[in-house]
PDB file of C-alpha atoms in Angstrom:
ATOM      1  CA  UNK A   1       9.702   1.150 -13.816  1.00 41.00           C
ATOM      2  CA  UNK A   2       9.794   0.731 -10.063  1.00 45.00           C
ATOM      3  CA  UNK A   3      12.994   2.501  -8.990  1.00 66.00           C
ATOM      4  CA  UNK A   4      14.748   3.629  -5.838  1.00 81.00           C
ATOM      5  CA  UNK A   5      12.660   4.341  -2.752  1.00 84.00           C
ATOM      6  CA  UNK A   6      13.090   7.963  -1.674  1.00 87.00           C
ATOM      7  CA  UNK A   7      11.612   9.230   1.597  1.00 88.00           C
ATOM      8  CA  UNK A   8      11.814  12.797   2.862  1.00 89.00           C
ATOM      9  CA  UNK A   9      10.744  13.918   6.344  1.00 91.00           C
ATOM     10  CA  UNK A  10      11.806  16.232   9.158  1.00 91.00           C
ATOM     11  CA  UNK A  11      12.537  13.399  11.588  1.00 91.00           C
ATOM     12  CA  UNK A  12      13.981   9.892  11.124  1.00 88.00           C
ATOM     13  CA  UNK A  13      14.662   7.005  13.511  1.00 88.00           C
ATOM     14  CA  UNK A  14      16.426   3.874  12.235  1.00 82.00           C
ATOM     15  CA  UNK A  15      17.190   0.593  13.975  1.00 78.00           C
ATOM     16  CA  UNK A  16      18.145  -3.021  13.359  1.00 69.00           C
ATOM     17  CA  UNK A  17      16.612  -5.739  15.515  1.00 65.00           C
ATOM     18  CA  UNK A  18      18.149  -9.053  16.606  1.00 52.00           C
ATOM     19  CA  UNK A  19      16.560 -10.842  13.660  1.00 65.00           C
ATOM     20  CA  UNK A  20      18.349  -8.399  11.320  1.00 69.00           C
ATOM     21  CA  UNK A  21      15.157  -6.582  10.333  1.00 75.00           C
ATOM     22  CA  UNK A  22      16.039  -3.046   9.272  1.00 82.00           C
ATOM     23  CA  UNK A  23      13.389  -0.603  10.397  1.00 86.00           C
ATOM     24  CA  UNK A  24      13.010   3.121   9.754  1.00 90.00           C
ATOM     25  CA  UNK A  25      10.400   5.484  11.153  1.00 92.00           C
ATOM     26  CA  UNK A  26       9.782   8.794   9.426  1.00 93.00           C
ATOM     27  CA  UNK A  27       7.643  11.554  10.925  1.00 94.00           C
ATOM     28  CA  UNK A  28       6.510  15.088  10.207  1.00 93.00           C
ATOM     29  CA  UNK A  29       5.796  16.121   6.602  1.00 92.00           C
ATOM     30  CA  UNK A  30       6.643  12.746   5.066  1.00 94.00           C
ATOM     31  CA  UNK A  31       7.016  12.561   1.264  1.00 94.00           C
ATOM     32  CA  UNK A  32       7.593   9.279  -0.565  1.00 93.00           C
ATOM     33  CA  UNK A  33       8.418   8.547  -4.201  1.00 91.00           C
ATOM     34  CA  UNK A  34       9.192   5.200  -5.814  1.00 87.00           C
ATOM     35  CA  UNK A  35       8.669   4.614  -9.506  1.00 84.00           C
ATOM     36  CA  UNK A  36       5.135   5.613 -10.439  1.00 86.00           C
ATOM     37  CA  UNK A  37       4.021   5.739  -6.783  1.00 91.00           C
ATOM     38  CA  UNK A  38       4.049   8.887  -4.667  1.00 94.00           C
ATOM     39  CA  UNK A  39       2.674   9.436  -1.165  1.00 96.00           C
ATOM     40  CA  UNK A  40       2.250  11.912   1.667  1.00 96.00           C
ATOM     41  CA  UNK A  41       1.480  11.257   5.340  1.00 96.00           C
ATOM     42  CA  UNK A  42       2.290  12.378   8.868  1.00 96.00           C
ATOM     43  CA  UNK A  43       4.174   9.212   9.779  1.00 96.00           C
ATOM     44  CA  UNK A  44       5.653   6.286   7.845  1.00 95.00           C
ATOM     45  CA  UNK A  45       7.439   3.072   8.804  1.00 93.00           C
ATOM     46  CA  UNK A  46       9.651   1.124   6.402  1.00 91.00           C
ATOM     47  CA  UNK A  47      10.450  -2.556   7.007  1.00 89.00           C
ATOM     48  CA  UNK A  48      13.281  -3.476   4.647  1.00 85.00           C
ATOM     49  CA  UNK A  49      13.134  -7.280   4.950  1.00 84.00           C
ATOM     50  CA  UNK A  50       9.368  -7.323   4.462  1.00 86.00           C
ATOM     51  CA  UNK A  51       9.603  -4.723   1.679  1.00 88.00           C
ATOM     52  CA  UNK A  52       6.685  -2.925   3.294  1.00 92.00           C
ATOM     53  CA  UNK A  53       5.667   0.669   3.977  1.00 94.00           C
ATOM     54  CA  UNK A  54       3.105   1.583   6.651  1.00 96.00           C
ATOM     55  CA  UNK A  55       1.574   5.037   6.150  1.00 97.00           C
ATOM     56  CA  UNK A  56      -0.348   6.726   8.991  1.00 96.00           C
ATOM     57  CA  UNK A  57      -1.737  10.173   9.728  1.00 95.00           C
ATOM     58  CA  UNK A  58      -3.777  11.497   6.788  1.00 95.00           C
ATOM     59  CA  UNK A  59      -2.060   9.278   4.212  1.00 97.00           C
ATOM     60  CA  UNK A  60      -2.629   9.700   0.487  1.00 97.00           C
ATOM     61  CA  UNK A  61      -1.070   7.637  -2.302  1.00 97.00           C
ATOM     62  CA  UNK A  62      -0.880   8.474  -5.988  1.00 96.00           C
ATOM     63  CA  UNK A  63      -0.530   5.656  -8.528  1.00 92.00           C
ATOM     64  CA  UNK A  64      -0.883   6.658 -12.177  1.00 88.00           C
ATOM     65  CA  UNK A  65      -4.395   8.211 -12.413  1.00 87.00           C
ATOM     66  CA  UNK A  66      -5.463   6.875  -8.990  1.00 93.00           C
ATOM     67  CA  UNK A  67      -5.554   8.689  -5.664  1.00 96.00           C
ATOM     68  CA  UNK A  68      -5.906   6.473  -2.582  1.00 97.00           C
ATOM     69  CA  UNK A  69      -7.112   7.519   0.870  1.00 98.00           C
ATOM     70  CA  UNK A  70      -7.664   5.702   4.192  1.00 97.00           C
ATOM     71  CA  UNK A  71      -6.881   5.976   7.893  1.00 97.00           C
ATOM     72  CA  UNK A  72      -3.922   3.612   7.343  1.00 97.00           C
ATOM     73  CA  UNK A  73      -2.300   2.471   4.100  1.00 97.00           C
ATOM     74  CA  UNK A  74       0.095  -0.473   3.644  1.00 97.00           C
ATOM     75  CA  UNK A  75       2.261  -0.761   0.505  1.00 95.00           C
ATOM     76  CA  UNK A  76       4.035  -4.049  -0.337  1.00 94.00           C
ATOM     77  CA  UNK A  77       6.800  -4.266  -2.946  1.00 90.00           C
ATOM     78  CA  UNK A  78       8.702  -7.586  -2.732  1.00 89.00           C
ATOM     79  CA  UNK A  79      11.590  -7.989  -5.176  1.00 85.00           C
ATOM     80  CA  UNK A  80      11.331  -4.259  -5.855  1.00 84.00           C
ATOM     81  CA  UNK A  81       7.999  -4.703  -7.662  1.00 86.00           C
ATOM     82  CA  UNK A  82       4.744  -3.363  -6.321  1.00 89.00           C
ATOM     83  CA  UNK A  83       2.534  -6.272  -5.264  1.00 93.00           C
ATOM     84  CA  UNK A  84      -0.294  -4.887  -3.147  1.00 95.00           C
ATOM     85  CA  UNK A  85      -1.711  -1.753  -1.523  1.00 96.00           C
ATOM     86  CA  UNK A  86      -4.099  -2.171   1.415  1.00 97.00           C
ATOM     87  CA  UNK A  87      -6.402   0.638   2.554  1.00 98.00           C
ATOM     88  CA  UNK A  88      -7.714   0.253   6.117  1.00 97.00           C
ATOM     89  CA  UNK A  89     -10.761   2.094   7.452  1.00 96.00           C
ATOM     90  CA  UNK A  90     -12.584   4.873   5.612  1.00 96.00           C
ATOM     91  CA  UNK A  91     -11.012   3.745   2.347  1.00 97.00           C
ATOM     92  CA  UNK A  92     -11.494   5.680  -0.884  1.00 97.00           C
ATOM     93  CA  UNK A  93     -10.049   5.554  -4.381  1.00 96.00           C
ATOM     94  CA  UNK A  94     -10.637   8.163  -7.063  1.00 96.00           C
ATOM     95  CA  UNK A  95      -9.532   8.281 -10.692  1.00 92.00           C
ATOM     96  CA  UNK A  96      -9.669  11.043 -13.273  1.00 87.00           C
ATOM     97  CA  UNK A  97     -10.050   9.175 -16.551  1.00 76.00           C
ATOM     98  CA  UNK A  98     -11.827  11.879 -18.542  1.00 75.00           C
ATOM     99  CA  UNK A  99      -9.618  14.599 -20.002  1.00 72.00           C
ATOM    100  CA  UNK A 100     -12.594  16.562 -21.389  1.00 74.00           C
ATOM    101  CA  UNK A 101     -14.527  16.903 -18.124  1.00 81.00           C
ATOM    102  CA  UNK A 102     -12.412  17.102 -14.978  1.00 85.00           C
ATOM    103  CA  UNK A 103     -15.495  16.652 -12.781  1.00 89.00           C
ATOM    104  CA  UNK A 104     -16.150  13.147 -14.117  1.00 90.00           C
ATOM    105  CA  UNK A 105     -14.204  11.330 -11.416  1.00 94.00           C
ATOM    106  CA  UNK A 106     -14.664   7.594 -10.862  1.00 94.00           C
ATOM    107  CA  UNK A 107     -14.880   6.727  -7.157  1.00 95.00           C
ATOM    108  CA  UNK A 108     -14.912   3.620  -4.960  1.00 96.00           C
ATOM    109  CA  UNK A 109     -15.287   3.561  -1.180  1.00 97.00           C
ATOM    110  CA  UNK A 110     -15.495   0.928   1.529  1.00 96.00           C
ATOM    111  CA  UNK A 111     -14.236   0.151   4.989  1.00 97.00           C
ATOM    112  CA  UNK A 112     -11.318  -1.747   3.400  1.00 97.00           C
ATOM    113  CA  UNK A 113      -9.924  -1.759  -0.123  1.00 97.00           C
ATOM    114  CA  UNK A 114      -7.249  -4.127  -1.504  1.00 97.00           C
ATOM    115  CA  UNK A 115      -5.454  -3.141  -4.697  1.00 96.00           C
ATOM    116  CA  UNK A 116      -3.518  -5.982  -6.334  1.00 95.00           C
ATOM    117  CA  UNK A 117      -0.811  -5.844  -8.978  1.00 92.00           C
ATOM    118  CA  UNK A 118       0.850  -8.302 -11.324  1.00 89.00           C
ATOM    119  CA  UNK A 119       4.179  -7.444 -12.972  1.00 83.00           C
ATOM    120  CA  UNK A 120       3.854  -3.839 -11.743  1.00 79.00           C
ATOM    121  CA  UNK A 121       0.453  -3.542 -13.468  1.00 86.00           C
ATOM    122  CA  UNK A 122      -2.889  -2.997 -11.738  1.00 90.00           C
ATOM    123  CA  UNK A 123      -4.707  -6.339 -11.698  1.00 92.00           C
ATOM    124  CA  UNK A 124      -7.746  -5.971  -9.425  1.00 93.00           C
ATOM    125  CA  UNK A 125      -9.409  -3.771  -6.827  1.00 95.00           C
ATOM    126  CA  UNK A 126     -11.575  -5.207  -4.050  1.00 96.00           C
ATOM    127  CA  UNK A 127     -13.727  -2.968  -1.833  1.00 97.00           C
ATOM    128  CA  UNK A 128     -15.117  -4.662   1.290  1.00 96.00           C
ATOM    129  CA  UNK A 129     -17.768  -3.736   3.880  1.00 95.00           C
ATOM    130  CA  UNK A 130     -20.283  -1.080   2.808  1.00 94.00           C
ATOM    131  CA  UNK A 131     -18.703  -0.810  -0.635  1.00 96.00           C
ATOM    132  CA  UNK A 132     -19.967   1.909  -2.968  1.00 96.00           C
ATOM    133  CA  UNK A 133     -18.914   3.190  -6.353  1.00 95.00           C
ATOM    134  CA  UNK A 134     -19.739   5.710  -9.022  1.00 95.00           C
ATOM    135  CA  UNK A 135     -18.415   5.173 -12.512  1.00 91.00           C
ATOM    136  CA  UNK A 136     -18.848   7.313 -15.592  1.00 89.00           C
ATOM    137  CA  UNK A 137     -19.730   4.918 -18.395  1.00 84.00           C
ATOM    138  CA  UNK A 138     -17.894   5.459 -21.650  1.00 75.00           C
ATOM    139  CA  UNK A 139     -18.677   3.772 -24.960  1.00 70.00           C
ATOM    140  CA  UNK A 140     -17.441   4.048 -28.541  1.00 67.00           C
ATOM    141  CA  UNK A 141     -19.838   6.916 -29.217  1.00 64.00           C
ATOM    142  CA  UNK A 142     -18.659   8.942 -26.204  1.00 61.00           C
ATOM    143  CA  UNK A 143     -20.051   9.558 -22.752  1.00 60.00           C
ATOM    144  CA  UNK A 144     -23.269   7.695 -22.004  1.00 84.00           C
ATOM    145  CA  UNK A 145     -24.017   8.141 -18.310  1.00 90.00           C
ATOM    146  CA  UNK A 146     -23.274   7.457 -14.672  1.00 93.00           C
ATOM    147  CA  UNK A 147     -23.451   4.098 -12.913  1.00 92.00           C
ATOM    148  CA  UNK A 148     -23.920   4.119  -9.141  1.00 94.00           C
ATOM    149  CA  UNK A 149     -23.645   0.856  -7.217  1.00 95.00           C
ATOM    150  CA  UNK A 150     -23.199  -0.659  -3.790  1.00 96.00           C
ATOM    151  CA  UNK A 151     -22.745  -4.053  -2.103  1.00 96.00           C
ATOM    152  CA  UNK A 152     -21.019  -5.734   0.796  1.00 96.00           C
ATOM    153  CA  UNK A 153     -18.119  -6.394  -1.606  1.00 96.00           C
ATOM    154  CA  UNK A 154     -17.299  -4.992  -5.032  1.00 95.00           C
ATOM    155  CA  UNK A 155     -14.618  -6.728  -7.133  1.00 94.00           C
ATOM    156  CA  UNK A 156     -13.156  -4.876 -10.105  1.00 92.00           C
ATOM    157  CA  UNK A 157     -10.827  -6.752 -12.448  1.00 91.00           C
ATOM    158  CA  UNK A 158      -8.468  -5.039 -14.875  1.00 86.00           C
ATOM    159  CA  UNK A 159      -6.950  -6.020 -18.225  1.00 82.00           C
ATOM    160  CA  UNK A 160      -4.622  -3.795 -20.216  1.00 73.00           C
ATOM    161  CA  UNK A 161      -5.308  -0.891 -17.845  1.00 68.00           C
ATOM    162  CA  UNK A 162      -9.077  -0.980 -18.417  1.00 76.00           C
ATOM    163  CA  UNK A 163     -11.936  -2.541 -16.450  1.00 78.00           C
ATOM    164  CA  UNK A 164     -12.605  -6.061 -17.751  1.00 82.00           C
ATOM    165  CA  UNK A 165     -15.170  -7.316 -15.234  1.00 88.00           C
ATOM    166  CA  UNK A 166     -17.069  -6.204 -12.113  1.00 90.00           C
ATOM    167  CA  UNK A 167     -18.854  -8.394  -9.578  1.00 93.00           C
ATOM    168  CA  UNK A 168     -21.080  -7.361  -6.659  1.00 94.00           C
ATOM    169  CA  UNK A 169     -21.568  -9.671  -3.665  1.00 93.00           C
ATOM    170  CA  UNK A 170     -24.436  -9.526  -1.152  1.00 91.00           C
ATOM    171  CA  UNK A 171     -26.989  -6.724  -0.773  1.00 89.00           C
ATOM    172  CA  UNK A 172     -26.091  -5.337  -4.182  1.00 93.00           C
ATOM    173  CA  UNK A 173     -27.796  -2.500  -6.044  1.00 93.00           C
ATOM    174  CA  UNK A 174     -27.015  -0.758  -9.333  1.00 93.00           C
ATOM    175  CA  UNK A 175     -28.494   2.470 -10.696  1.00 93.00           C
ATOM    176  CA  UNK A 176     -27.841   4.033 -14.079  1.00 91.00           C
ATOM    177  CA  UNK A 177     -28.332   7.689 -14.974  1.00 91.00           C
ATOM    178  CA  UNK A 178     -28.162   8.567 -18.708  1.00 89.00           C
ATOM    179  CA  UNK A 179     -26.199  11.678 -19.616  1.00 87.00           C
ATOM    180  CA  UNK A 180     -29.280  13.655 -20.601  1.00 87.00           C
ATOM    181  CA  UNK A 181     -30.772  13.523 -17.086  1.00 91.00           C
ATOM    182  CA  UNK A 182     -27.562  14.218 -15.161  1.00 90.00           C
ATOM    183  CA  UNK A 183     -27.391  17.509 -13.296  1.00 92.00           C
ATOM    184  CA  UNK A 184     -24.806  19.945 -14.636  1.00 90.00           C
ATOM    185  CA  UNK A 185     -23.223  19.909 -11.176  1.00 93.00           C
ATOM    186  CA  UNK A 186     -21.768  16.392 -11.132  1.00 93.00           C
ATOM    187  CA  UNK A 187     -20.494  16.813  -7.575  1.00 93.00           C
ATOM    188  CA  UNK A 188     -24.066  16.126  -6.430  1.00 94.00           C
ATOM    189  CA  UNK A 189     -23.472  12.455  -7.315  1.00 94.00           C
ATOM    190  CA  UNK A 190     -20.115  12.128  -5.567  1.00 96.00           C
ATOM    191  CA  UNK A 191     -19.707   9.635  -2.737  1.00 96.00           C
ATOM    192  CA  UNK A 192     -20.014  11.145   0.777  1.00 94.00           C
ATOM    193  CA  UNK A 193     -16.376  10.279   1.504  1.00 93.00           C
ATOM    194  CA  UNK A 194     -15.055  12.096  -1.574  1.00 96.00           C
ATOM    195  CA  UNK A 195     -11.841  14.086  -1.328  1.00 95.00           C
ATOM    196  CA  UNK A 196      -9.039  15.056  -3.697  1.00 96.00           C
ATOM    197  CA  UNK A 197      -5.466  16.289  -3.273  1.00 95.00           C
ATOM    198  CA  UNK A 198      -3.291  18.358  -5.600  1.00 94.00           C
ATOM    199  CA  UNK A 199       0.001  18.265  -3.681  1.00 94.00           C
ATOM    200  CA  UNK A 200       1.561  15.168  -5.235  1.00 94.00           C
ATOM    201  CA  UNK A 201       5.255  15.112  -4.253  1.00 91.00           C
ATOM    202  CA  UNK A 202       7.858  15.287  -6.982  1.00 83.00           C
ATOM    203  CA  UNK A 203      11.056  13.315  -7.155  1.00 77.00           C
ATOM    204  CA  UNK A 204      13.920  15.197  -5.560  1.00 70.00           C
ATOM    205  CA  UNK A 205      17.643  15.067  -6.001  1.00 68.00           C
ATOM    206  CA  UNK A 206      19.326  13.826  -2.843  1.00 59.00           C
ATOM    207  CA  UNK A 207      21.054  14.905  -0.715  1.00 59.00           C
ATOM    208  CA  UNK A 208      19.344  18.267  -0.314  1.00 62.00           C
ATOM    209  CA  UNK A 209      19.085  20.489   2.747  1.00 62.00           C
ATOM    210  CA  UNK A 210      15.394  20.783   3.758  1.00 64.00           C
ATOM    211  CA  UNK A 211      13.934  24.275   3.985  1.00 67.00           C
ATOM    212  CA  UNK A 212      13.244  23.596   7.671  1.00 62.00           C
ATOM    213  CA  UNK A 213      16.973  23.449   8.429  1.00 62.00           C
ATOM    214  CA  UNK A 214      17.860  26.259   6.055  1.00 63.00           C
ATOM    215  CA  UNK A 215      15.554  28.509   8.050  1.00 66.00           C
ATOM    216  CA  UNK A 216      17.381  27.635  11.271  1.00 62.00           C
ATOM    217  CA  UNK A 217      20.682  28.954   9.941  1.00 56.00           C
TER     218      UNK A 217
END
């Protein structure tokens, strides 16, 4: 469930404008947790009325098995339910869906990526402008190969937490590599923008004195 928004940082500025918009700016070692979403960044802004988070400065978002990267990330959660995540510039999503081989990581990149939700469930993912993807095909008999593709826009639609349909628009290409010809070093097939983080923030009990201030005592 999507629960209380918790933000931890070394610095915080809060204000309320004439139109009653509550605004908070967090900076320096920002950690965010809310339901099944976690994030890290250098700077974050929270707009209460808009139910929106703006993440800047090396932002990364974790959602279930997904990791999301971009220069700027916007998270929308009206009515306390996640509705949309927008990745702006140098966007990348990765997902570890294979428990037997940790190097089989599905990846999608593009200049912009929109991730849409319905009833707190991932509904679709749209990568726009120089979109590329690699996806490890899985069938009932087990692993079968790697699909590499690209287009101006790639649309991925989800149903019951699995991919239901994929469409490629304009200048599209698709390549398939069966398992038996894949190099043992799967990182050779990774997208150029690939990255991964292992410092997912954990939910904390508040209030708690940050280590930064403890060290000043």
